[in-house]
XYZ file of C-alpha atoms in Angstrom:
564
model
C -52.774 329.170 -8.338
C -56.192 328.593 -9.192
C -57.980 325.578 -7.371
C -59.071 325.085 -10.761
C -56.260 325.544 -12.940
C -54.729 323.146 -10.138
C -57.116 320.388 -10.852
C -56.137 321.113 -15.059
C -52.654 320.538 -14.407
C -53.428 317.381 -11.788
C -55.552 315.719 -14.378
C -52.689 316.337 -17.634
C -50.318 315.260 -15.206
C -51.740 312.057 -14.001
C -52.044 311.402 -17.540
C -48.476 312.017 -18.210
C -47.812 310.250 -15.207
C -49.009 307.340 -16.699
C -48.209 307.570 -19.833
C -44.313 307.754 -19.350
C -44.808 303.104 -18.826
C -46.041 302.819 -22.316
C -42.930 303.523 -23.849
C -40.882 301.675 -21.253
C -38.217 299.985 -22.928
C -39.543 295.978 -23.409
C -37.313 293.485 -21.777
C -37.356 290.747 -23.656
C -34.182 288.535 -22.051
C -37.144 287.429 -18.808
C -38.829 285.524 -21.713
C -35.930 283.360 -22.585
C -35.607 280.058 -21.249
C -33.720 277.149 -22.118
C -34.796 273.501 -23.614
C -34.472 274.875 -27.232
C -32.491 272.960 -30.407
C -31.470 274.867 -33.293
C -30.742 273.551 -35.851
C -30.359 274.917 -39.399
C -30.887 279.103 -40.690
C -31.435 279.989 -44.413
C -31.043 283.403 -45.582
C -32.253 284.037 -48.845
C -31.228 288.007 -49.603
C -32.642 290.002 -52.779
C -31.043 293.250 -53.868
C -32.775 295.300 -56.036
C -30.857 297.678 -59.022
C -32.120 300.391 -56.474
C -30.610 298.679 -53.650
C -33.450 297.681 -51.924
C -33.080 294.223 -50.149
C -35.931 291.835 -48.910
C -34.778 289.052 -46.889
C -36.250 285.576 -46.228
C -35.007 284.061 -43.308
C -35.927 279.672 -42.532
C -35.082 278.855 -39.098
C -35.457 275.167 -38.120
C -35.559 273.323 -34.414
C -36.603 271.507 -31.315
C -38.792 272.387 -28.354
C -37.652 269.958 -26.415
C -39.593 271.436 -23.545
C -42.671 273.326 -23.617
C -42.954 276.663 -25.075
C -44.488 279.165 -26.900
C -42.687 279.907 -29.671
C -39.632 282.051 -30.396
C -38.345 285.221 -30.638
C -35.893 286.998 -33.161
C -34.207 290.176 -32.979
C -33.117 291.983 -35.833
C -30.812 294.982 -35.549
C -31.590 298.589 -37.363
C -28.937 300.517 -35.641
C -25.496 299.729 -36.050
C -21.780 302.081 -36.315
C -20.598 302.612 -39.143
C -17.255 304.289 -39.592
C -17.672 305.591 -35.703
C -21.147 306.856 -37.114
C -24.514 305.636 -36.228
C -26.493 304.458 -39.483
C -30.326 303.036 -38.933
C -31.778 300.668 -41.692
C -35.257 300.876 -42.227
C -36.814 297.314 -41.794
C -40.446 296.286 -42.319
C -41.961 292.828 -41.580
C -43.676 291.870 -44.423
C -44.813 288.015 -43.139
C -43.768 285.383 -40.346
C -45.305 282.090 -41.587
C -44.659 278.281 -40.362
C -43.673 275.696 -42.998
C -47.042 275.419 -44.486
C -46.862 279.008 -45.059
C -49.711 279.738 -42.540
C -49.056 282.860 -40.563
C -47.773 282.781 -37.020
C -48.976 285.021 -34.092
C -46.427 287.589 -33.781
C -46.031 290.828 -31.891
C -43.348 293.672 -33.165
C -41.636 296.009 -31.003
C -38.336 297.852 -31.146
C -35.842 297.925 -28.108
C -32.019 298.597 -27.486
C -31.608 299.554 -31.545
C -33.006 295.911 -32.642
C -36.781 295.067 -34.038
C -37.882 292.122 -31.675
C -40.370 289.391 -32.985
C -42.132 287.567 -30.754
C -43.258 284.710 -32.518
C -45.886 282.127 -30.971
C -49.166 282.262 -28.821
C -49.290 282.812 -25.379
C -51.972 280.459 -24.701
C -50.428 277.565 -26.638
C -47.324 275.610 -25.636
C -45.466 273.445 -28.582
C -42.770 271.014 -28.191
C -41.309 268.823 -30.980
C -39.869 270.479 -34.461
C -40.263 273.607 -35.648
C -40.019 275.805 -39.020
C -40.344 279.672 -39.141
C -40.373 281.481 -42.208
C -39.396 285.323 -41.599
C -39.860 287.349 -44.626
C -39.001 291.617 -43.820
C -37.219 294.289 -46.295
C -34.487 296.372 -45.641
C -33.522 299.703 -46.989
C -29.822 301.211 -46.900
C -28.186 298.027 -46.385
C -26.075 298.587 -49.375
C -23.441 301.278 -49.353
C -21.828 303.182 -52.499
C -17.767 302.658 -52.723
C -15.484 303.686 -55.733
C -15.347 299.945 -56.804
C -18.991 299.048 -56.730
C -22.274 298.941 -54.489
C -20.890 296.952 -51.516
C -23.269 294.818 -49.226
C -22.267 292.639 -46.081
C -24.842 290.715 -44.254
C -24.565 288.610 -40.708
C -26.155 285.135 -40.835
C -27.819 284.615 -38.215
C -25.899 287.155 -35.867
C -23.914 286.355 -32.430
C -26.797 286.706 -30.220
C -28.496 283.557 -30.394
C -29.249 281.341 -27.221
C -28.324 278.707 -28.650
C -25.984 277.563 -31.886
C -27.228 276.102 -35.405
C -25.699 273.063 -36.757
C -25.867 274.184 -40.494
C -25.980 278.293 -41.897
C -26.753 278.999 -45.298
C -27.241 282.078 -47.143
C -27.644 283.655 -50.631
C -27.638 286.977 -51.971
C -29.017 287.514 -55.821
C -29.266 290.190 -57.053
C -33.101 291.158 -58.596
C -32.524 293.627 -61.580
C -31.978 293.086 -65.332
C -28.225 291.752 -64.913
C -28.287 290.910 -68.900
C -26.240 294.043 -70.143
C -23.664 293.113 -66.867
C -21.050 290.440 -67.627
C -20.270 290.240 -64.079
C -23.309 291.867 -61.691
C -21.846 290.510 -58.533
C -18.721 288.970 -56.710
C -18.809 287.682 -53.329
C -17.000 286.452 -50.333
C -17.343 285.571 -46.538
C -15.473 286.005 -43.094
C -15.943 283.810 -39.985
C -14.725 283.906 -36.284
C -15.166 286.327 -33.838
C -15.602 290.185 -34.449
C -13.093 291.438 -36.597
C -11.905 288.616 -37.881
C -10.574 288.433 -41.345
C -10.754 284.657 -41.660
C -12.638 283.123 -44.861
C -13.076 279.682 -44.146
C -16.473 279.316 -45.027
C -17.431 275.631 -45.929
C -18.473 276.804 -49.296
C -19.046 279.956 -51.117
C -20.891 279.420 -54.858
C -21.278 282.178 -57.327
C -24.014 281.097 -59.838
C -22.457 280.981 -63.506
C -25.118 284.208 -64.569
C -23.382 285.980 -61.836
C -26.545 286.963 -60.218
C -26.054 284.449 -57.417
C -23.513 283.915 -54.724
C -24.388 281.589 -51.902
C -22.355 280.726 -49.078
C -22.366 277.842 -46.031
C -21.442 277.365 -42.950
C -21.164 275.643 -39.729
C -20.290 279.026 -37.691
C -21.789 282.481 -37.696
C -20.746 284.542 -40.676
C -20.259 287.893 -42.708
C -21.694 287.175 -46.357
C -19.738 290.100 -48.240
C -20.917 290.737 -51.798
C -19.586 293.626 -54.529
C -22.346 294.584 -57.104
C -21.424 296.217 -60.171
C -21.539 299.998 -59.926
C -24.118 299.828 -63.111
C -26.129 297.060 -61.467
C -27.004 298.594 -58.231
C -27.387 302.717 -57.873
C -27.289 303.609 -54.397
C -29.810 306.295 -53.764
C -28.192 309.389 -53.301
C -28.924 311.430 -49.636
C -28.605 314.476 -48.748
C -26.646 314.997 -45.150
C -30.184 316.492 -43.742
C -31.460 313.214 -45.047
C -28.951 311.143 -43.402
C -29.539 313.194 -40.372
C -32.744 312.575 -39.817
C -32.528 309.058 -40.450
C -29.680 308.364 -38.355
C -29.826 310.513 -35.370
C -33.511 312.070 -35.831
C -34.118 311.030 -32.163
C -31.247 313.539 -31.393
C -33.207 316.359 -33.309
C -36.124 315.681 -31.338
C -34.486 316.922 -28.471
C -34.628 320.282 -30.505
C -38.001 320.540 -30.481
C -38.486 321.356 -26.675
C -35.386 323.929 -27.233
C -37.254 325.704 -30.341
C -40.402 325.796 -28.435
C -38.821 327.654 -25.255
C -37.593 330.435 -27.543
C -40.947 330.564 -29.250
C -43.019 330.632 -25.743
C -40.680 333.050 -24.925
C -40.746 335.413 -28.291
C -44.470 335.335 -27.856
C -44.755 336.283 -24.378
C -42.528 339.085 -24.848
C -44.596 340.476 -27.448
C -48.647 339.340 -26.115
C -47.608 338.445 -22.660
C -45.401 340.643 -20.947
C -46.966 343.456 -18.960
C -46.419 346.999 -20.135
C -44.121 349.606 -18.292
C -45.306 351.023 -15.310
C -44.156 353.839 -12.888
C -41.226 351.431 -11.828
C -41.251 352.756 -8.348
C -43.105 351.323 -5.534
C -44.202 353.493 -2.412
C -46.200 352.681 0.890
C -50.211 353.012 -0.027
C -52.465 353.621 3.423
C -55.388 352.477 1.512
C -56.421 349.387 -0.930
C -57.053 350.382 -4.875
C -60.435 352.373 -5.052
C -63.580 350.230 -5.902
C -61.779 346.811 -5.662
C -62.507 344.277 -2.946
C -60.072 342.331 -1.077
C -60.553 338.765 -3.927
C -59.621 341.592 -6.801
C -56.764 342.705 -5.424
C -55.223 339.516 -4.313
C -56.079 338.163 -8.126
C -54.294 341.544 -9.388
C -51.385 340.927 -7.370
C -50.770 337.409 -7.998
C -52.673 337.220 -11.666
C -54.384 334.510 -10.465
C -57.488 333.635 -7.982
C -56.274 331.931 -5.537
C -58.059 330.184 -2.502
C -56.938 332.911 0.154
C -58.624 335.375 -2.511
C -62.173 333.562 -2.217
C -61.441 333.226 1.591
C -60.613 336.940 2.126
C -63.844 337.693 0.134
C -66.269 336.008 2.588
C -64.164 337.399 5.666
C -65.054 340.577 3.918
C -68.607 339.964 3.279
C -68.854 339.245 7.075
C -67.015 342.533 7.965
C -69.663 344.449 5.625
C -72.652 343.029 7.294
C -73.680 340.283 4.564
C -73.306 337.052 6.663
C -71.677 335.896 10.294
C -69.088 333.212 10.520
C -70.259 330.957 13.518
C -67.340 328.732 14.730
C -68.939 325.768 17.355
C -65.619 324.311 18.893
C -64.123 323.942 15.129
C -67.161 323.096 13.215
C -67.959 326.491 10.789
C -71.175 327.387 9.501
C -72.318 330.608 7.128
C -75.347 332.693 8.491
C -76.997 335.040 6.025
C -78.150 338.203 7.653
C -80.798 340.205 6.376
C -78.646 342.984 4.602
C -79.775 343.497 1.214
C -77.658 343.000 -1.553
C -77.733 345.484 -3.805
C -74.048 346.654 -2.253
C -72.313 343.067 -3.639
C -70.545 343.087 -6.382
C -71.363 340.276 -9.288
C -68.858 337.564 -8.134
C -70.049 338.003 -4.650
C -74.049 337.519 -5.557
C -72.795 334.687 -7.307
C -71.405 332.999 -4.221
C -74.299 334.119 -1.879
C -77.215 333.088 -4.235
C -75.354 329.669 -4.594
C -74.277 329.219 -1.300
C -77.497 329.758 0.484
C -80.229 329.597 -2.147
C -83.176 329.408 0.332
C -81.367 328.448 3.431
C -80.080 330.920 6.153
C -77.270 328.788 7.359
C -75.176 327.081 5.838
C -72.794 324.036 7.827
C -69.284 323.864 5.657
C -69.486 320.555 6.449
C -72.731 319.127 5.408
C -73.196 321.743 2.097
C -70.014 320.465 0.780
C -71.343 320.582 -2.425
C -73.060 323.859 -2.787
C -70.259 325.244 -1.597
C -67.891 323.778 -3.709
C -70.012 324.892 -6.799
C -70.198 328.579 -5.302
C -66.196 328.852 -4.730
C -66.218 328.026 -8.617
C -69.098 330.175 -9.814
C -67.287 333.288 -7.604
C -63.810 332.418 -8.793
C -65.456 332.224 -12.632
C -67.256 335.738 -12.261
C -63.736 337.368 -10.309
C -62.274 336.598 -13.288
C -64.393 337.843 -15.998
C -64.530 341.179 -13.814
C -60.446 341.443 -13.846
C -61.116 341.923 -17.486
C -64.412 343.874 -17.430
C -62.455 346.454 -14.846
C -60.022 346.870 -17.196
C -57.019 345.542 -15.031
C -56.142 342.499 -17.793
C -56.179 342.595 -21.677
C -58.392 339.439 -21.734
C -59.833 336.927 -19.096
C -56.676 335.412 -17.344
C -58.328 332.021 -16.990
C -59.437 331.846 -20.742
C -55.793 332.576 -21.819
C -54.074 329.655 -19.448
C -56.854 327.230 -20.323
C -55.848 328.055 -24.195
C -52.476 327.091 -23.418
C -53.133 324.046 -21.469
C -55.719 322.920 -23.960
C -52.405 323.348 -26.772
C -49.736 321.885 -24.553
C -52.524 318.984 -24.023
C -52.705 318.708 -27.763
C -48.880 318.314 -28.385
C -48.846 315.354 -25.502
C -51.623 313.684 -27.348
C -50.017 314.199 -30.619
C -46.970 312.982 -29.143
C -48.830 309.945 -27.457
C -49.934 308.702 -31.134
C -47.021 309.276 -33.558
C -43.640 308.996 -31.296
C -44.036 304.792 -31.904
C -44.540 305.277 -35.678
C -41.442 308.714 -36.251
C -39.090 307.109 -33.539
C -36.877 303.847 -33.786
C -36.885 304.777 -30.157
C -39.619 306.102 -29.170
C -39.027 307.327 -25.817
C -36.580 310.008 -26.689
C -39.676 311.479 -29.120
C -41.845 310.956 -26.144
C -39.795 312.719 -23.660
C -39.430 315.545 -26.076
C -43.073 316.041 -26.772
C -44.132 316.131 -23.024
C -40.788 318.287 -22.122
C -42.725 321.127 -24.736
C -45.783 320.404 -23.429
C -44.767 321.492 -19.775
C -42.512 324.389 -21.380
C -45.902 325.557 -23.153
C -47.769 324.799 -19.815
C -45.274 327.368 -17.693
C -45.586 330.049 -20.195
C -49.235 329.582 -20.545
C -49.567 330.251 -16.474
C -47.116 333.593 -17.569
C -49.052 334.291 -20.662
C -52.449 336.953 -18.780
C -50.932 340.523 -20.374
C -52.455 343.266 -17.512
C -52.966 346.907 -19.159
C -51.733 349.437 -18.232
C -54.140 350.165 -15.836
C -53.845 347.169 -14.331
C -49.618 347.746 -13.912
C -50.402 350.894 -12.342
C -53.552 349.115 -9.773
C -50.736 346.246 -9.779
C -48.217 348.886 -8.383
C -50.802 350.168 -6.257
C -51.166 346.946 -4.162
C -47.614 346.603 -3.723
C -47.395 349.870 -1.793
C -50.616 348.569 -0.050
C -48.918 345.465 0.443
C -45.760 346.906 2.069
C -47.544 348.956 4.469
C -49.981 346.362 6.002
C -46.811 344.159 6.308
C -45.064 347.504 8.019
C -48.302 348.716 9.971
C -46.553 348.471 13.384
C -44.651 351.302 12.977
C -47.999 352.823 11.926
C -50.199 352.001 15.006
C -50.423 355.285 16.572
C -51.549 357.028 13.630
C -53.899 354.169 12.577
C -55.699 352.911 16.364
C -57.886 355.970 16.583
C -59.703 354.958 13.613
C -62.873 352.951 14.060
C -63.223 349.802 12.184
C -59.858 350.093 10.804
C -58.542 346.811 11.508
C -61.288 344.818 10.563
C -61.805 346.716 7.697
C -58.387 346.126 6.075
C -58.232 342.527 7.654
C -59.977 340.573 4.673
C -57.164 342.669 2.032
C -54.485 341.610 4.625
C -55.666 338.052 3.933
C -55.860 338.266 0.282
C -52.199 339.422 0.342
C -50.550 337.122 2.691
C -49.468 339.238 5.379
C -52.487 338.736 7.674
C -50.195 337.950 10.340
C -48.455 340.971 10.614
C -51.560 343.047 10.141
C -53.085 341.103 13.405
C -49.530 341.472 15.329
C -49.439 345.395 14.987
C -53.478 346.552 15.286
C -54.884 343.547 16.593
C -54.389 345.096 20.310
C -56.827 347.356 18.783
C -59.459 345.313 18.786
C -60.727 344.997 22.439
C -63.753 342.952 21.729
C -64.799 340.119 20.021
C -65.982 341.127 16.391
C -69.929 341.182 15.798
C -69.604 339.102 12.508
C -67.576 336.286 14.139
C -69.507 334.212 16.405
C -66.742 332.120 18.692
C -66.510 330.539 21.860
C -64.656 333.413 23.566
C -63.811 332.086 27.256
C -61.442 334.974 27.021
C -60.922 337.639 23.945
C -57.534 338.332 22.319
C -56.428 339.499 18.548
C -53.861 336.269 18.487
C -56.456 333.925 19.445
C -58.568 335.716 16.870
C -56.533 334.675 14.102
C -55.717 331.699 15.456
C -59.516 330.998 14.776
C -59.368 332.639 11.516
C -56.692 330.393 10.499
C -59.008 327.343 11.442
C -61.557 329.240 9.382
C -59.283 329.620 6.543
C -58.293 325.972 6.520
C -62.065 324.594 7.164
C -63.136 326.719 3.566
C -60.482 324.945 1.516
C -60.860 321.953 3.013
C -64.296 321.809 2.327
C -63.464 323.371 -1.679
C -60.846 320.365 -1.937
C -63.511 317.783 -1.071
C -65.911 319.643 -3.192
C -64.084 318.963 -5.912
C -62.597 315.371 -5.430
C -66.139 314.024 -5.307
C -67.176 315.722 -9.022
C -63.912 314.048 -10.361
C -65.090 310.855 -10.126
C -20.839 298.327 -41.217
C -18.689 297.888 -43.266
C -16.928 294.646 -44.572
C -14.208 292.616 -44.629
C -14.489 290.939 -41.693
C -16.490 288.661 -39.351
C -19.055 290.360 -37.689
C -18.666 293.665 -39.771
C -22.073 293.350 -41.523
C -25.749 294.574 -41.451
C -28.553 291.843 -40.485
C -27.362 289.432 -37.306
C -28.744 289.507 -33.980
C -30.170 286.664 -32.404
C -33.198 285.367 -31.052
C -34.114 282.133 -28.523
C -37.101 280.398 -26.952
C -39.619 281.909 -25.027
C-alpha cells in the first residue's frame, strides 16, 4: 500500500474514529437527582378529522433543592400487537407560566424524545410551571367500530408521583353533522390492568369533549366516530419505513457490496491471461525494479521506492554511505540521460544542488522526492501501457466517494433516523465496503496481465535461485544486478542466501564500515538501509500533516421525566 494512499485512509479513519461519539446514545438517568415535588399534570389532547393530535402538556412543582430545571421524556416507539409502531412527534414550544420560552435541548434515546428543560448556568428552587406543547402523528388507529385513540397521562416513568392528573381529549373537526363524535373511558393500575376507577371521567354534552381525572397514572381511551376521524391510509412499504426504517438501513451496506462488486467485475477485474505461470531468469524488458514491484502488487509501495534507489546505486547514479547507522545519498557524476522520468524526479528533488544528501537532516526534501517519484511511477504504469488508467487516480476517486457517503451520512442520519446510530453505522459500513473495492478497482490490460504473469515467474525463480547458483555465479554483476528487483518483490532474502557467496567483495556503490565482508552482513546493512528510508518518508510526512387499549398502561404518550 501506498505511503500515500496510507495517509488517505489514516486521515478518513481518524475522522470516523471520532465521529462514531457523536451519536453515542445520551444518558440522561446521571442528570437526575432528587429534592423534586410534583405536583399536578394537565394534558390537553386535540385530534384532528385527519387524526392528527397536538398535545399540551402543564406540569406543576417544587425545587425544593437547587436545580436546573427538568427533563421529560416522551416515547415514539412502542409494540403494538407484537409489532413495533413509531409516532412521529415534533416539539412545537416549551414555555413557563407566563408563556415565555424555556431553554431546552431535544435529543432522542432508547425509543423516547428527551427534553431537557432549564439552563445550565442557572439553578431555581421554589415552584415551578412548564408548558409542553408537541404534535403527534399516528397516534390514532383505524378499528371496525371507529378511530380508536388511547393516551398515558403522564406515563410510569416519573421520579417522582403527582398529587392530581388531568387530561382531555377533544376532538378539532366540524363534529356538527356527528350526533355522537366521541365516547371515552379510562383504566388505572399497573400494566395491563383493566380497572376504571378513575376519579372522574366527563364527556362534554356536544360530544366533542371527554376529560378524565385522577390521582394515579392512567390510560385515557377514547372511540371517535368512523365519519369524524379518517385514519390515513398506508401502504405496508409506508409502514415499513416508518416503523423499522432503521432495519432497512442495514440494507444499504448489503446493496452497495453487490454494486462494488457488479462494477468491479465489469471495469475492475483484470482480463484473462495465459493462466499458467513458469520460472522467468530475467525481469520484464525495459522495466526497473519500482515498476515491477508496482505491477505485481498494483500499488507503489515503500520497498518499490527503496529498491529503486538500491538500483540507481547499482547503475552508477549515486553511493549509499552508511557511518555506523547514520545513511547519507552521494550523487556521482554519471549523467542522467539513462534515468527514467520517475527517477529524475527523485534525483533533481533529492539533491537539487547538493552532492550529499544526510537522510537524517534532508528529511524534508526527501520526503517530497519519495512523493514526486511515487506520483511519476504511477503515471508511467499507465503511460507503459501495463494499467487501463492511473491506479492512484482510480483509488483516490473511490476514497473521495466513500468520503462523500460518510459525510452525507454525518449530516442527515440525526434528521432520517429515530435512532440515529443504526443509520450511522450503515453509512460508514458502505463507506469502508466502497473503500476496499476502490483499493481493488486499477483494471491492468492485457499487457499488463501478461508483464503481471511475467514477474511471477521472475518472482518464483529469485525465491528458487539456490538451486540455480551454478548456472548463475559465473556471471558478472549478476547478483547485484537483480538485487534491487529481489527487493521490490520481497524475496531479497532468499536472493542474498543463494548468490550472496558470490559476492566476494564489498560492493563499489555501498560505502560501509566493513571490519570484515560477508553477503549476510550485507543485507543485514541493507535492511538498516531499508528501514532508515522509510523512517525518514514516515517523518517526512507526519510533519506536513500538521398500543392498543383497554387497559392501564396500553396507550401512546407516557414516559416520565424528573429533576436535573
Amino acid at each position: 500500500m501506498t505511503n500515500t494512499l496510507q495517509t488517505k485512509i489514516g486521515i478518513f479513519g481518524s475522522i470516523v474514529m471520532m465521529s462514531m461519539f457523536a451519536f453515542a446514545p445520551i444518558v440522561h438517568a446521571a442528570d437526575v437527582i432528587g429534592g423534586i415535588d410534583m405536583q399536578t399534570f394537565d394534558a390537553q389532547i386535540s385530534v384532528d378529522e385527519n387524526a392528527h393530535v397536538t398535545v399540551v402538556e402543564t406540569i406543576t412543582g417544587e425545587f425544593q433543592t437547587p436545580h436546573h430545571g427538568i427533563y421529560r421524556s416522551i416515547p415514539y416507539r412502542y409494540d403494538v400487537a407484537g409489532s413495533s409502531r413509531v409516532l412521529p412527534i415534533d416539539i412545537d414550544s416549551v414555555t413557563n407560566a407566563a408563556g415565555v420560552a424555556q431553554t431546552t435541548s431535544v435529543s432522542k434515546s432508547n425509543g423516547s424524545v428527551v427534553l431537557k428543560i432549564g439552563d445550565a448556568e442557572k439553578l431555581l428552587t421554589g415552584s415551578f410551571t412548564y408548558i409542553v406543547t408537541y404534535e403527534v402523528d399516528r397516534a390514532v388507529l383505524p378499528r371496525d367500530d371507529g378511530a380508536f385513540f388511547a393516551w398515558d397521562a403522564p406515563g410510569d416513568s416519573w421520579e417522582d408521583e403527582f398529587e392530581a392528573i388531568t387530561a382531555s381529549v377533544h376532538y378539532d373537526g366540524d363534529a356538527g353533522s356527528f350526533a355522537h363524535a366521541i365516547e371515552g373511558n379510562c383504566f388505572i393500575g399497573a400494566f395491563g390492568s383493566t380497572d376504571t376507577n378513575c376519579t372522574g371521567a366527563e364527556l362534554s354534552d356536544d360530544y366533542q369533549t371527554v376529560s378524565f381525572v385522577s390521582s394515579v397514572p392512567m390510560t385515557a381511551v377514547v372511540t371517535f366516530d368512523p365519519a369524524a376521524v379518517v385514519v390515513p391510509h398506508e401502504s405496508w412499504l409506508q409502514a415499513l419505513w416508518i416503523d423499522h426504517r432503521d432495519v432497512v438501513f442495514l440494507l444499504i451496506p448489503i446493496a452497495m457490496f453487490f454494486l462494488m462488486l457488479r462494477y468491479w467485475w465489469r471495469h475492475g477485474r483484470d482480463p484473462r491471461g495465459r493462466g499458467v505461470i513458469i520460472p522467468e531468469y530475467n525481469p520484464p524488458k525495459e522495466l526497473g525494479p519500482a515498476e515491477v514491484g508496482a505491477v505485481h502488487e498494483g500499488v507503489v509501495n515503500k520497498c518499490d521506492i527503496v529498491a529503486m534507489i538500491v538500483d540507481l546505486a547499482v547503475r552508477g547514479y549515486i553511493v549509499i554511505e552508511d557511518k555506523e547507522g547514520k545513511f547519507s545519498l552521494v550523487k556521482t557524476a554519471k549523467a542522467a540521460e539513462g534515468l527514467r522520468d520517475y527517477e529524475a524526479a527523485f534525483m533533481t528533488t533529492t539533491f537539487g544542488t547538493d552532492a550529499t544528501v544526510d537522510l537524517s537532516q534532508k528529511v524534508k526534501k526527501f520526503g517530497t522526492a519519495w512523493k514526486a517519484a511515487t506520483a511519476d511511477l504511477y503515471v508511467r504504469l499507465q503511460k507503459e501501457k501495463l494499467f487501463i488508467r492511473n491506479p492512484d487516480t482510480v483509488r483516490t476517486m473511490f476514497m473521495v466517494f466513500a468520503f462523500g457517503v460518510f459525510m452525507l451520512t454525518w449530516f442527515i442520519a440525526p434528521n432520517i433516523s429515530d435512532e440515529p446510530l443504526l443509520p450511522f453505522a450503515a453509512g460508514i459500513s458502505t463507506a469502508l465496503i466502497v473503500l476496499v473495492f476502490g483499493f481493488a478497482m486499477p483494471r491492468r490490460t492485457v499487457h499488463g496481465v501478461q508483464t503481471w504473469e511475467h514477474i511471477q515467474g521472475y518472482k518464483l525463480f529469485l525465491h528458487t535461485a539456490e538451486r540455480y547458483r551454478l548456472q548463475w555465479q559465473e556471471k558478472e554483476g549478476v547478483f547485484e544486478k537483480y538485487l534491487p528487483y529481489a527487493l521490490a518483490l520481497g524475496v531479497a532474502d532468499a536472493w542474498v542466501k543463494a548468490l550472496g557467496p558470490t559476492l566476494t567483495e564489498p560492493p563499489q556503490w555501498y560505502h560501509g564500515n566493513w571490519s570484515t565482508w560477508n553477503a549476510l552482513y550485507f543485507m543485514r546493512s541493507m535492511n538498516s538501509f531499508s528501514g532508515a528510508m522509510e523512517r525518514s518518508y514516515a517523518t517526512a510526512t507526519a510533519s506536513s500533516r500538521s398500543g392498543g387499549g383497554g387497559f392501564s398502561g396500553g396507550g401512546f404518550g407516557g414516559g416520565g421525566g424528573g429533576g436535573w
